[in-house]
Coordinates of C-alpha atoms in Angstrom, one line a residue:
M1 CA -29.9 8.4 50.5
T2 CA -33.7 6.8 51.1
L3 CA -34.4 6.0 47.5
S4 CA -38.3 4.6 47.1
Q5 CA -37.9 1.3 45.4
S6 CA -39.9 2.5 41.6
R7 CA -37.0 5.1 41.3
I8 CA -34.2 2.3 41.4
T9 CA -36.3 0.2 39.1
R10 CA -36.3 3.3 36.9
F11 CA -32.6 4.2 36.8
L12 CA -32.0 0.2 36.8
K13 CA -34.1 0.2 33.6
S14 CA -31.1 2.7 32.0
V15 CA -28.4 0.1 32.4
H16 CA -27.6 -2.8 31.0
P17 CA -27.9 -5.6 31.3
Y18 CA -30.6 -5.0 33.7
D19 CA -32.5 -2.8 31.4
A20 CA -33.4 -6.7 29.3
L21 CA -34.2 -8.4 32.5
P22 CA -38.5 -9.6 33.0
D23 CA -40.2 -7.1 35.0
P24 CA -40.8 -9.6 37.8
V25 CA -37.0 -10.2 37.4
M26 CA -36.3 -6.5 38.0
N27 CA -39.0 -6.2 40.7
D28 CA -36.8 -8.4 42.7
L29 CA -33.1 -7.1 41.8
A30 CA -34.7 -4.2 42.9
Q31 CA -35.7 -5.6 46.7
E32 CA -32.5 -6.6 47.1
I33 CA -29.8 -4.0 46.4
Q34 CA -28.2 -1.8 48.8
V35 CA -27.7 1.9 48.3
L36 CA -24.4 3.1 49.8
E37 CA -23.8 6.4 50.7
I38 CA -19.9 7.1 49.8
E39 CA -17.7 10.7 51.3
E40 CA -15.5 11.7 49.5
S41 CA -12.2 10.3 49.0
S42 CA -13.1 7.8 51.1
A43 CA -12.6 4.4 50.7
V44 CA -14.7 1.8 49.0
Y45 CA -13.5 -1.7 49.3
A46 CA -9.6 -2.5 49.6
H47 CA -7.5 -5.5 46.9
G48 CA -7.9 -9.4 48.8
Q49 CA -11.0 -7.5 50.8
E50 CA -14.1 -10.0 50.4
L51 CA -16.8 -8.5 48.3
P52 CA -20.4 -7.9 49.5
G53 CA -21.5 -8.0 45.9
V54 CA -20.9 -6.0 42.2
Y55 CA -21.3 -2.4 42.3
I56 CA -23.2 0.4 40.3
I57 CA -22.6 3.8 39.9
Y58 CA -25.9 5.7 41.2
E59 CA -23.7 9.4 41.3
G60 CA -20.2 9.9 42.2
Q61 CA -17.1 9.1 40.2
V62 CA -15.2 6.6 41.6
E63 CA -11.1 5.6 40.9
I64 CA -9.7 1.9 40.8
T65 CA -6.8 1.1 41.6
D66 CA -4.5 -1.8 40.7
E67 CA -2.5 -4.2 44.1
N68 CA 0.4 -1.6 44.0
G69 CA -2.1 1.6 43.6
A70 CA -1.3 2.3 40.0
V71 CA -4.7 4.5 38.5
V72 CA -5.7 2.2 36.4
S73 CA -9.7 3.9 35.8
H74 CA -12.2 6.5 36.6
L75 CA -15.8 5.2 36.4
G76 CA -18.6 7.3 36.5
L77 CA -22.4 7.2 35.7
R78 CA -23.7 3.3 35.3
N79 CA -20.3 2.1 35.8
S80 CA -20.4 -1.4 36.7
F81 CA -17.6 -2.6 39.1
G82 CA -16.8 -5.1 41.6
E83 CA -17.6 -8.0 39.7
R84 CA -14.2 -9.6 38.3
G85 CA -13.8 -10.4 42.1
L86 CA -16.9 -12.1 42.1
L87 CA -16.7 -14.2 38.9
K88 CA -13.3 -15.2 40.6
G89 CA -14.2 -16.3 43.9
G90 CA -15.1 -13.9 45.2
I91 CA -12.6 -11.3 46.6
A92 CA -11.4 -7.8 45.4
C93 CA -9.0 -7.9 42.7
T94 CA -7.9 -4.0 42.9
N95 CA -8.3 -1.7 45.1
A96 CA -11.6 1.1 45.0
R97 CA -11.6 4.7 46.0
A98 CA -14.3 7.8 46.0
D99 CA -13.2 11.3 44.4
T100 CA -16.4 13.4 44.3
P101 CA -19.1 12.6 47.4
T102 CA -20.7 9.0 45.7
V103 CA -23.7 6.7 45.5
L104 CA -23.6 3.4 44.8
F105 CA -26.1 0.1 44.5
V106 CA -24.7 -2.7 46.0
V107 CA -26.4 -5.3 43.8
P108 CA -25.6 -8.8 45.9
T109 CA -23.8 -12.0 45.8
G110 CA -26.7 -14.0 45.8
M111 CA -28.4 -12.0 43.4
F112 CA -25.7 -11.6 41.0
Q113 CA -24.7 -15.2 40.7
S114 CA -28.3 -16.1 40.3
L115 CA -29.2 -14.0 37.8
I116 CA -25.8 -14.7 35.7
Q117 CA -26.9 -19.1 36.0
E118 CA -30.1 -18.3 35.3
H119 CA -30.5 -15.3 32.5
D120 CA -28.0 -15.4 29.7
V121 CA -28.5 -11.6 28.8
V122 CA -26.1 -11.2 31.6
S123 CA -24.2 -14.0 32.0
R124 CA -23.5 -12.8 28.1
F125 CA -23.1 -9.0 29.4
F126 CA -20.9 -10.3 32.7
D127 CA -18.3 -12.3 30.2
R128 CA -15.2 -10.7 29.4
K129 CA -14.3 -13.7 26.9
R130 CA -14.9 -12.6 23.3
A131 CA -17.4 -13.7 21.7
S132 CA -17.6 -17.4 19.8
R133 CA -16.9 -16.8 16.0
T134 CA -19.1 -19.4 14.1
G135 CA -16.4 -20.5 11.7
P136 CA -16.3 -19.6 7.6
Q137 CA -18.8 -18.9 5.8
S138 CA -20.0 -19.5 1.6
L139 CA -21.6 -17.3 -0.3
A140 CA -25.3 -18.4 0.2
T141 CA -24.5 -17.5 3.5
T142 CA -23.0 -14.3 3.9
A143 CA -24.9 -10.5 5.0
I144 CA -26.1 -8.8 2.0
D145 CA -24.2 -5.8 3.6
V146 CA -21.0 -7.5 2.3
L147 CA -21.4 -8.9 -0.7
M148 CA -23.5 -5.3 -1.9
A149 CA -21.7 -2.7 -3.9
A150 CA -22.6 0.6 -1.2
A151 CA -24.0 4.1 -3.1
P152 CA -24.9 2.9 -6.4
A153 CA -25.2 4.8 -8.9
T154 CA -28.8 6.9 -10.2
C155 CA -30.5 9.2 -12.4
D156 CA -34.4 10.1 -12.0
A157 CA -36.7 9.1 -14.5
S158 CA -36.7 12.0 -16.5
M159 CA -32.6 11.1 -18.1
P160 CA -32.6 10.4 -21.6
V161 CA -31.6 7.1 -22.4
Q162 CA -28.0 8.3 -24.7
K163 CA -27.2 10.1 -21.0
A164 CA -27.9 7.2 -18.9
A165 CA -25.4 5.0 -20.3
Q166 CA -23.3 7.3 -21.5
I167 CA -23.1 8.0 -17.2
M168 CA -22.4 3.7 -17.5
R169 CA -19.5 3.6 -19.7
D170 CA -18.5 6.3 -18.2
K171 CA -18.2 3.9 -14.8
R172 CA -18.1 1.5 -15.8
I173 CA -21.5 -0.3 -14.5
S174 CA -23.8 -2.0 -16.0
S175 CA -27.1 -0.4 -14.5
L176 CA -28.7 2.6 -13.0
C177 CA -31.5 3.1 -9.9
V178 CA -34.0 5.5 -10.8
T179 CA -35.1 6.5 -7.7
E180 CA -37.6 9.7 -6.8
H181 CA -37.1 11.9 -3.7
D182 CA -35.1 9.1 -2.2
S183 CA -36.9 6.5 -3.2
L184 CA -36.7 3.3 -5.8
V185 CA -38.7 3.4 -9.0
G186 CA -37.1 1.0 -11.4
I187 CA -33.3 0.5 -12.8
A188 CA -31.8 0.7 -15.7
T189 CA -29.2 -2.5 -17.5
L190 CA -27.0 -2.3 -20.6
R191 CA -29.4 -5.3 -21.5
D192 CA -32.5 -3.0 -21.3
I193 CA -30.5 -0.7 -23.8
S194 CA -29.8 -2.8 -25.8
S195 CA -33.0 -4.8 -25.9
K196 CA -35.5 -1.6 -25.9
F197 CA -34.0 1.4 -27.0
V198 CA -31.7 -0.1 -29.2
A199 CA -33.9 -3.4 -31.1
N200 CA -36.2 -0.9 -31.1
A201 CA -34.7 2.0 -32.8
M202 CA -36.2 4.3 -30.6
P203 CA -36.2 7.9 -30.6
D204 CA -32.7 9.5 -28.5
T205 CA -35.1 11.8 -26.6
T206 CA -36.8 8.3 -25.1
T207 CA -36.2 9.1 -21.5
I208 CA -34.9 6.2 -19.0
S209 CA -38.5 5.3 -17.8
K210 CA -39.7 4.3 -21.5
I211 CA -37.4 1.4 -20.9
M212 CA -36.4 0.2 -16.9
T213 CA -38.1 -2.4 -15.0
P214 CA -40.3 -0.6 -13.0
D215 CA -41.1 -1.6 -9.2
P216 CA -37.6 -4.1 -8.7
I217 CA -37.8 -6.7 -6.7
T218 CA -35.5 -5.6 -3.9
L219 CA -33.7 -7.3 -0.9
S220 CA -32.8 -5.6 2.8
P221 CA -29.0 -5.3 4.2
S222 CA -30.2 -7.9 6.5
D223 CA -30.6 -11.8 3.9
I224 CA -28.2 -13.5 2.8
G225 CA -26.2 -14.2 -0.5
S226 CA -28.9 -17.7 -0.7
D227 CA -31.9 -14.8 -1.1
V228 CA -29.7 -12.8 -3.9
L229 CA -28.6 -16.2 -5.7
H230 CA -32.6 -17.5 -5.1
V231 CA -34.3 -14.2 -6.2
M232 CA -31.1 -13.8 -9.7
M233 CA -32.5 -17.7 -10.9
E234 CA -36.0 -17.9 -10.3
R235 CA -36.4 -14.4 -11.5
G236 CA -33.3 -14.5 -13.8
I237 CA -32.1 -10.7 -13.3
G238 CA -28.7 -10.5 -12.9
H239 CA -29.3 -6.9 -10.7
I240 CA -30.6 -6.3 -7.5
P241 CA -30.7 -3.5 -5.5
I242 CA -30.7 -3.6 -1.3
C243 CA -33.3 -0.7 0.5
E244 CA -33.4 0.1 4.1
G245 CA -36.4 1.9 5.4
G246 CA -37.8 2.2 2.0
H247 CA -34.5 3.9 1.5
L248 CA -31.5 2.9 -1.1
I249 CA -28.5 2.0 0.3
G250 CA -26.4 -0.5 -2.1
I251 CA -26.8 -3.5 -5.0
V252 CA -25.2 -6.9 -5.4
T253 CA -24.9 -7.6 -9.2
Q254 CA -23.4 -11.2 -10.5
T255 CA -20.6 -9.3 -10.7
D256 CA -20.0 -8.2 -6.6
L257 CA -21.1 -12.6 -6.5
T258 CA -18.2 -13.4 -8.2
H259 CA -15.6 -10.9 -7.1
Y260 CA -16.6 -12.0 -3.5
Q261 CA -15.9 -15.4 -4.7
A262 CA -12.3 -14.5 -6.6
V263 CA -11.7 -12.7 -3.4
N264 CA -10.0 -15.2 -1.2
S265 CA -6.3 -15.6 0.6
A266 CA -5.3 -18.2 -1.3
E267 CA -6.9 -16.9 -5.0
M268 CA -4.4 -13.9 -3.7
V269 CA -1.6 -15.8 -3.0
R270 CA -1.3 -17.7 -5.9
R271 CA -2.2 -14.8 -7.4
I272 CA 1.0 -12.9 -6.5
A273 CA 3.5 -15.4 -6.8
R274 CA 3.0 -15.5 -10.4
A275 CA 2.6 -11.6 -11.5
Q276 CA 5.9 -10.6 -13.3
S277 CA 5.8 -6.8 -11.6
A278 CA 4.9 -4.5 -8.5
E279 CA 2.1 -2.9 -10.8
E280 CA 0.5 -6.6 -11.3
M281 CA 0.7 -7.5 -7.9
A282 CA -1.0 -3.9 -6.7
L283 CA -4.6 -5.2 -8.8
V284 CA -4.9 -8.2 -6.6
T285 CA -3.5 -6.1 -2.5
A286 CA -6.0 -3.5 -4.1
D287 CA -8.8 -6.3 -2.8
I288 CA -7.2 -5.7 0.9
P289 CA -9.7 -4.0 2.5
Q290 CA -12.4 -6.4 0.6
L291 CA -10.3 -9.7 1.4
L292 CA -10.7 -8.4 5.6
V293 CA -14.6 -7.5 5.5
Q294 CA -14.9 -11.3 4.3
L295 CA -12.8 -12.5 6.9
V296 CA -14.1 -10.4 9.6
A297 CA -17.8 -11.4 8.7
G298 CA -17.3 -14.7 7.9
G299 CA -16.9 -15.1 11.9
N300 CA -13.0 -15.9 11.1
R301 CA -11.0 -15.3 15.1
H302 CA -8.4 -12.2 14.3
E303 CA -4.8 -14.2 14.2
I304 CA -7.1 -16.2 11.5
V305 CA -7.6 -12.9 9.8
T306 CA -4.1 -11.5 10.5
R307 CA -2.0 -14.2 9.5
L308 CA -3.9 -14.7 6.3
I309 CA -3.3 -11.0 4.9
T310 CA 0.0 -10.9 6.2
D311 CA 0.3 -14.0 4.9
I312 CA -0.3 -11.8 0.8
A313 CA 2.5 -9.1 2.3
D314 CA 4.8 -12.2 2.6
T315 CA 4.0 -13.8 -0.6
A316 CA 4.5 -10.5 -2.3
T317 CA 8.2 -9.5 -1.1
R318 CA 9.3 -13.6 -1.8
R319 CA 8.2 -12.2 -5.6
L320 CA 9.6 -8.7 -5.6
L321 CA 12.6 -10.5 -4.3
T322 CA 12.7 -12.9 -7.1
L323 CA 11.5 -10.2 -10.0
A324 CA 15.2 -8.1 -8.4
E325 CA 17.5 -11.4 -9.0
H326 CA 15.3 -11.7 -12.5
K327 CA 16.6 -8.0 -12.9
L328 CA 20.4 -7.8 -11.1
G329 CA 21.3 -11.6 -11.9
S330 CA 22.6 -13.9 -8.8
P331 CA 23.4 -12.4 -5.8
P332 CA 27.2 -12.6 -5.3
A333 CA 27.0 -12.8 -1.5
P334 CA 23.7 -15.2 0.9
Y335 CA 21.0 -12.6 1.9
L336 CA 18.1 -13.4 3.8
W337 CA 15.1 -10.1 4.4
L338 CA 14.0 -10.0 7.4
A339 CA 10.1 -8.3 8.5
C340 CA 9.8 -6.7 11.5
G341 CA 6.7 -4.4 12.6
S342 CA 3.4 -5.9 12.2
Q343 CA 4.1 -8.2 9.3
G344 CA 7.0 -9.4 11.5
R345 CA 4.1 -10.7 13.9
Q346 CA 2.0 -11.9 11.6
E347 CA -0.4 -9.5 12.9
Q348 CA -1.4 -7.0 9.8
T349 CA -4.4 -5.7 8.8
G350 CA -6.1 -3.5 6.0
V351 CA -3.8 -0.3 7.4
S352 CA 0.4 -1.0 7.3
D353 CA 3.4 -0.1 6.7
Q354 CA 6.6 -1.9 6.1
D355 CA 9.2 -2.3 8.1
N356 CA 12.0 -4.7 7.1
C357 CA 15.6 -5.1 6.6
L358 CA 18.8 -7.4 5.4
M359 CA 20.8 -9.7 7.2
L360 CA 24.2 -9.8 4.9
D361 CA 26.9 -13.8 4.6
D362 CA 30.0 -12.1 7.0
S363 CA 31.8 -12.9 3.0
V364 CA 30.3 -10.3 1.5
T365 CA 32.3 -7.8 0.5
D366 CA 32.4 -3.2 -0.4
A367 CA 32.0 -4.3 -3.7
D368 CA 29.2 -6.5 -3.6
M369 CA 27.2 -3.9 -1.6
P370 CA 25.4 -2.1 -4.9
Y371 CA 23.8 -4.6 -5.2
F372 CA 21.9 -5.7 -2.3
Q373 CA 21.7 -1.4 -1.8
E374 CA 19.6 -2.4 -6.2
L375 CA 17.9 -5.0 -4.7
A376 CA 16.8 -4.0 -1.0
R377 CA 15.7 -0.2 -3.4
F378 CA 13.3 -2.6 -6.4
V379 CA 11.6 -4.7 -3.3
S380 CA 11.2 -1.7 -0.9
N381 CA 9.2 0.8 -3.7
G382 CA 7.4 -2.8 -5.1
L383 CA 5.7 -3.0 -2.0
N384 CA 5.1 0.5 -1.7
T385 CA 3.5 0.2 -5.1
C386 CA 1.3 -2.7 -3.9
G387 CA 0.4 -1.2 -1.0
Y388 CA 2.7 -1.1 2.0
F389 CA 3.5 2.5 2.3
Y390 CA 6.9 3.2 2.9
C391 CA 7.9 3.3 7.1
P392 CA 8.2 6.9 7.9
G393 CA 11.0 6.1 10.9
D394 CA 12.9 4.4 7.4
M395 CA 13.2 1.4 9.2
M396 CA 13.5 -0.6 5.9
A397 CA 16.5 -2.7 4.0
T398 CA 17.4 0.9 1.9
N399 CA 18.6 2.3 4.8
P400 CA 21.9 1.3 4.0
R401 CA 22.1 0.7 8.5
W402 CA 19.6 -1.6 8.8
C403 CA 21.7 -3.9 5.1
Q404 CA 24.8 -5.4 7.1
P405 CA 26.8 -8.5 7.2
V406 CA 26.2 -10.5 10.3
Q407 CA 28.7 -9.4 12.6
V408 CA 27.3 -6.2 12.5
W409 CA 24.4 -6.9 13.6
R410 CA 25.6 -9.0 15.9
D411 CA 27.5 -5.5 16.3
Y412 CA 23.4 -3.9 16.7
F413 CA 22.5 -5.9 20.0
R414 CA 26.0 -6.2 21.9
G415 CA 25.5 -2.4 21.7
W416 CA 21.5 -2.2 22.5
I417 CA 21.9 -4.5 25.4
A418 CA 25.0 -3.5 26.3
K419 CA 24.3 1.0 26.7
P420 CA 20.6 0.6 26.7
N421 CA 19.2 4.6 26.2
P422 CA 16.4 5.7 24.3
E423 CA 17.5 5.3 21.1
A424 CA 18.6 1.9 21.9
Q425 CA 15.4 0.8 23.5
M426 CA 13.2 1.9 20.6
L427 CA 15.5 -0.1 17.9
A428 CA 15.7 -3.7 20.2
S429 CA 11.8 -3.5 20.6
V430 CA 11.8 -3.0 16.8
M431 CA 14.5 -5.8 15.9
F432 CA 13.1 -8.5 18.3
D433 CA 9.7 -9.0 16.8
L434 CA 11.9 -10.4 13.2
R435 CA 10.9 -13.1 11.4
P436 CA 12.6 -13.9 8.3
I437 CA 10.8 -13.6 5.2
G438 CA 12.9 -15.4 1.7
G439 CA 17.1 -16.4 1.8
Q440 CA 19.0 -18.2 3.9
F441 CA 17.0 -18.7 6.6
E442 CA 19.9 -19.6 9.1
L443 CA 22.4 -16.4 8.7
F444 CA 19.3 -15.8 11.1
E445 CA 19.2 -19.1 13.2
D446 CA 22.2 -18.2 15.5
L447 CA 21.7 -14.1 16.1
Q448 CA 18.4 -14.8 18.0
A449 CA 19.5 -18.0 19.9
H450 CA 22.8 -15.6 20.7
T451 CA 20.9 -12.5 21.4
L452 CA 17.6 -13.8 23.3
G453 CA 20.9 -15.1 26.3
A454 CA 22.8 -12.3 26.3
A455 CA 19.5 -9.5 26.6
N456 CA 18.0 -12.4 29.5
A457 CA 21.2 -12.3 31.0
N458 CA 21.6 -8.2 31.3
S459 CA 19.0 -7.4 34.6
I460 CA 19.6 -3.4 33.4
F461 CA 18.7 -4.1 29.4
V462 CA 16.2 -6.1 31.2
A463 CA 14.5 -3.3 33.2
H464 CA 14.9 -0.7 30.9
M465 CA 13.3 -2.4 27.9
I466 CA 10.1 -3.1 31.0
S467 CA 10.1 0.9 31.3
N468 CA 10.0 1.1 27.7
S469 CA 7.2 -0.6 27.2
L470 CA 5.0 0.7 30.1
K471 CA 4.9 4.2 27.8
H472 CA 2.2 3.1 25.5
T473 CA -1.4 3.1 27.6
P474 CA -4.5 1.9 27.4
P475 CA -7.4 4.9 27.0
L476 CA -9.3 5.0 30.3
G477 CA -10.1 8.5 31.8
L478 CA -12.5 10.1 33.1
L479 CA -15.6 10.0 30.0
R480 CA -16.7 6.5 30.8
G481 CA -13.5 5.2 31.2
F482 CA -12.1 6.2 28.2
A483 CA -9.3 8.6 27.2
T484 CA -9.6 9.5 24.0
V485 CA -7.1 11.5 21.6
R486 CA -6.6 15.2 23.1
S487 CA -5.8 17.2 19.4
G488 CA -6.0 16.7 15.8
E489 CA -7.5 14.4 12.8
H490 CA -7.9 12.2 14.8
R491 CA -9.7 14.6 18.3
N492 CA -12.2 12.3 20.5
T493 CA -11.3 9.4 18.8
L494 CA -9.5 6.1 21.3
D495 CA -6.2 5.1 19.1
L496 CA -6.8 1.7 19.1
K497 CA -3.3 0.7 17.7
H498 CA -1.1 2.9 20.1
N499 CA -3.1 2.5 22.4
G500 CA -5.2 -0.5 22.2
V501 CA -3.6 -3.8 20.7
V502 CA 0.5 -2.3 21.4
P503 CA 0.6 -2.2 25.1
V504 CA -0.6 -6.0 25.3
V505 CA 2.3 -6.6 21.4
D506 CA 4.9 -4.8 24.7
L507 CA 3.9 -6.8 27.8
A508 CA 4.1 -9.9 24.9
R509 CA 7.5 -8.8 24.1
I510 CA 9.0 -8.5 27.7
Y511 CA 7.3 -11.8 28.4
S512 CA 9.3 -13.4 25.7
L513 CA 12.4 -11.5 26.3
Q514 CA 12.5 -13.1 30.5
G515 CA 11.5 -16.6 29.0
Q516 CA 14.3 -16.2 26.4
L517 CA 11.3 -16.9 23.4
S518 CA 11.3 -17.3 20.0
E519 CA 8.3 -16.1 19.0
A520 CA 7.0 -13.3 17.1
N521 CA 4.0 -13.2 17.3
T522 CA 1.7 -11.4 20.0
R523 CA -0.7 -14.0 21.0
A524 CA 1.9 -17.4 20.1
R525 CA 3.6 -15.3 23.0
L526 CA 2.1 -14.5 25.5
K527 CA 0.3 -18.8 25.1
A528 CA 4.5 -19.5 25.3
A529 CA 5.3 -17.9 28.1
E530 CA 1.9 -19.9 29.6
S531 CA 3.4 -22.8 29.1
T532 CA 7.5 -21.5 30.6
G533 CA 6.2 -20.3 33.6
V534 CA 6.7 -17.0 32.5
L535 CA 3.0 -15.5 32.7
S536 CA 0.3 -16.9 35.9
P537 CA -2.5 -19.5 33.6
S538 CA -5.3 -16.6 35.4
G539 CA -2.6 -13.7 33.8
A540 CA -1.5 -15.1 30.7
R541 CA -6.4 -16.4 30.3
D542 CA -7.1 -13.0 31.3
L543 CA -4.9 -11.0 28.8
L544 CA -5.5 -13.1 26.5
D545 CA -9.1 -12.2 26.7
A546 CA -8.1 -8.6 27.0
Y547 CA -5.9 -8.6 24.0
D548 CA -8.2 -11.4 21.6
L549 CA -11.1 -8.3 22.4
I550 CA -9.4 -5.2 21.6
A551 CA -7.6 -6.8 18.5
E552 CA -11.3 -7.9 17.5
A553 CA -12.6 -4.1 18.6
R554 CA -9.6 -2.7 15.9
L555 CA -10.6 -5.0 13.0
E556 CA -14.5 -4.6 13.7
H557 CA -14.1 -0.7 13.1
Q558 CA -11.7 -1.2 9.8
V559 CA -14.6 -3.6 8.5
R560 CA -17.0 -0.7 8.9
L561 CA -14.8 1.9 7.6
V562 CA -14.0 -0.5 4.5
K563 CA -18.3 -0.9 4.1
S564 CA -19.1 2.7 4.1
G565 CA -16.7 3.6 1.8
E566 CA -13.6 4.9 3.0
K567 CA -10.0 3.8 4.1
P568 CA -9.4 1.7 6.8
D569 CA -7.7 3.9 10.2
N570 CA -7.7 2.3 14.0
Y571 CA -9.5 5.7 15.2
L572 CA -12.6 4.4 16.9
P573 CA -14.6 7.1 17.9
P574 CA -16.4 6.1 21.6
P575 CA -19.6 7.1 20.6
D576 CA -19.6 3.9 17.6
L577 CA -19.8 1.2 21.2
S578 CA -23.0 0.3 22.2
D579 CA -23.1 0.6 25.7
F580 CA -21.6 -3.2 25.8
E581 CA -19.3 -2.8 23.7
R582 CA -18.4 0.1 25.7
S583 CA -17.5 -1.7 28.6
H584 CA -16.5 -5.1 27.7
L585 CA -13.4 -2.8 25.6
R586 CA -12.9 -0.6 29.3
D587 CA -12.5 -3.7 31.7
A588 CA -10.4 -4.9 28.4
F589 CA -8.3 -1.9 29.5
V590 CA -7.9 -2.2 33.0
V591 CA -6.7 -6.0 32.6
V592 CA -3.8 -5.0 30.8
K593 CA -3.9 -1.8 32.7
T594 CA -3.4 -3.7 35.5
M595 CA -0.7 -6.2 34.2
Q596 CA 1.8 -3.4 33.0
S597 CA 1.5 -2.2 36.9
A598 CA 2.6 -6.1 37.7
V599 CA 5.4 -5.6 35.2
G600 CA 6.2 -2.4 36.1
H601 CA 6.2 -3.5 40.2
G602 CA 8.7 -6.6 39.0
K603 CA 5.5 -9.0 38.9
G604 CA 5.9 -10.2 36.0
M605 CA 3.5 -13.6 37.1
L606 CA 0.1 -13.4 38.5
S607 CA -1.6 -15.4 40.2

């Protein structure tokens, strides 16, 4: 196929990051582009082959498989491939085959390397590592859209002052924004009502327009906290409407600033540790979504955010154990409360249920069991009150199966390892993430070491665990490289939990099992797997980068929901992603799929 340079240029201007290149560079690139026509089912390149450059799909579809022949992605119009091999030395890391008659543009190696070195927009795009974080921010440097209350209460100018006062009372707010045809025309505060309406004994028929401040000073969501502070101090006001494009979108008050400063993990831990009831703790944990917003907006890395949020759950659990002992009396035997799931791995986000169990000293008797059953109910009910809802699978200490002496737990693990049926695989996966929270920690230490050793020594069990770990697959499909949820409430979204972070969590657990590693946290497991030789440095680096990108995309999605007044979840609509984000997320999924294939073929280490 012969294409004119102008046609090539028009196409490149529709593909990021090339669309951001200066015109002279774009013209040079268009001249360098090689056009290839590939017949249906024909190979583009094979694993280990030297690459001529980076490929861009102009027409058709391409299937990408790993060195073992497992499909990792289907790519379509404007998708790029081959760049990972170029960045690693010029050798193809995967196989590529045309699904249909396909036309490809090839950016030659020399041109690609020049673009990477000389143009930040290109180097940033093809740098698959997560963006650098700037570190924690203060109130003064925090963006207003984090500080503001969205969808402020409004009224029109003709509303009687008395009615406006009733609205403020019922909504427990201190101001009303006065609007006309969606435009802000004024603001009225409780101070205006007391100092103007009440103090001047104005008639009952007085409208809000008579006491409001007309055309109030506003700020935009792109401003920062210091702008709010300076305006409030200079003007002596306590309410600032936030407008964008002439439309009211939020408001910042002195109360919002105070609340922001009060919402931090250390203060929340302090309040929970002194709480006298689950209801009192729930007043604190209700601020976790706002804490999530602040931590992410403050530039904190995902493993820091999830660790701080998990610390709150740990503190609530320990406090509930203390309150339970105050109510029930001293325990009749030593015990240990353990968490599994995301709390066990210290990876809780804005959405968390509870997964926990009790290990009891072998001296416990049947007569002692009612005490521990009541303790489990007290703590589990308290956690539910705090927003950590009951586990749908009943993996909780309230289930008698998961409230047992240590010897019974030894028998559990021994049985799961000896006969790894589907239930045993599922339970072992959950229980290998156990982490002590409160009680006698030594009850778990010997059990953990013994279990890891026995599991590692049983090759059949390890093989079954590997097979079980591959059931959650990254969402790679035909639509721009993504396979979305097919039906139900979350149709056409990406499940960033089960198809995003869970595949990496499962891989890290397998590496932990192979290396008899005691860590429960996913990132810690991957690093330990590298340091002990279970995972090669390049494999660890790729998987860590992919995990970081997916985990941070999940948190940023939850933050967007919280800021819009919705409950956080794990279901990301692909249209919410920019082309830049879509490309990076797809590549992260490809890395995970490739690592799954390597483990599935008995290659735990990648070179």
